[in-house]
C-alpha positions in Angstrom: 0.1 36.1 -32.8 0.6 32.9 -31.6 1.0 32.1 -27.6 5.0 32.2 -27.8 4.9 35.7 -29.5 2.4 36.8 -27.1 4.5 35.2 -24.3 7.5 37.1 -25.2 5.8 40.1 -25.6 4.2 40.2 -22.0 7.7 39.3 -21.0 9.2 42.5 -22.7 6.9 44.5 -20.9 6.7 43.2 -16.9 11.0 43.1 -17.5 11.8 45.2 -20.2 13.9 47.2 -18.2 16.2 44.8 -16.6 16.4 41.6 -19.3 19.1 43.1 -21.5 20.8 43.9 -18.3 24.4 42.8 -16.9 24.8 40.5 -14.0 25.4 42.3 -10.9 29.1 41.5 -10.0 29.9 40.5 -6.4 32.1 42.1 -3.8 33.3 38.7 -2.9 36.0 36.7 -4.4 35.2 34.1 -6.9 35.4 30.5 -4.8 37.7 27.5 -5.9 36.0 24.7 -7.3 37.5 22.9 -4.6 36.5 25.0 -2.0 32.7 24.4 -3.6 32.7 20.9 -3.3 34.1 21.0 0.4 31.1 22.3 1.6 29.0 19.8 0.4 31.3 17.0 2.1 29.3 16.8 5.4 26.5 15.4 3.3 29.2 11.9 2.7 29.4 11.6 6.7 26.6 9.2 7.1 28.5 6.1 8.6 28.5 3.0 7.1 26.6 4.0 4.1 28.8 3.7 1.1 29.8 0.2 2.4 26.0 -0.8 2.9 25.5 0.2 -1.2 28.9 -2.0 -1.7 27.6 -4.7 0.4 24.1 -4.4 -1.8 26.0 -4.3 -5.2 28.7 -7.0 -4.3 25.4 -9.3 -3.3 23.2 -8.5 -6.5 26.3 -9.0 -9.2 26.9 -12.4 -7.3 23.4 -13.4 -7.2 23.0 -13.0 -11.0 26.5 -14.2 -11.6 26.2 -17.7 -10.0 22.9 -18.7 -11.1 21.3 -18.7 -8.0 23.5 -21.0 -6.3 24.6 -18.3 -4.0 21.5 -17.3 -3.4 20.8 -20.1 -2.3 23.5 -20.5 0.3 22.6 -17.1 1.8 19.5 -17.7 2.4 19.1 -21.3 2.7 
């Protein structure tokens, strides 16, 4: 018997009574995607973080685009 078959057999022995059962039904109404997404909105509340990331992206793009000329201007 292969390891995979043995694992399946042991799993069936341990969880056979629930493995093929139906998922429990919630008594609550299903939340809309919009409402679920709104739960995570507070994590975007880091003031200035998004702007800081954009500034870094723009600076990186300018450095690689200008062949070092912009880099010398900013850092000299």
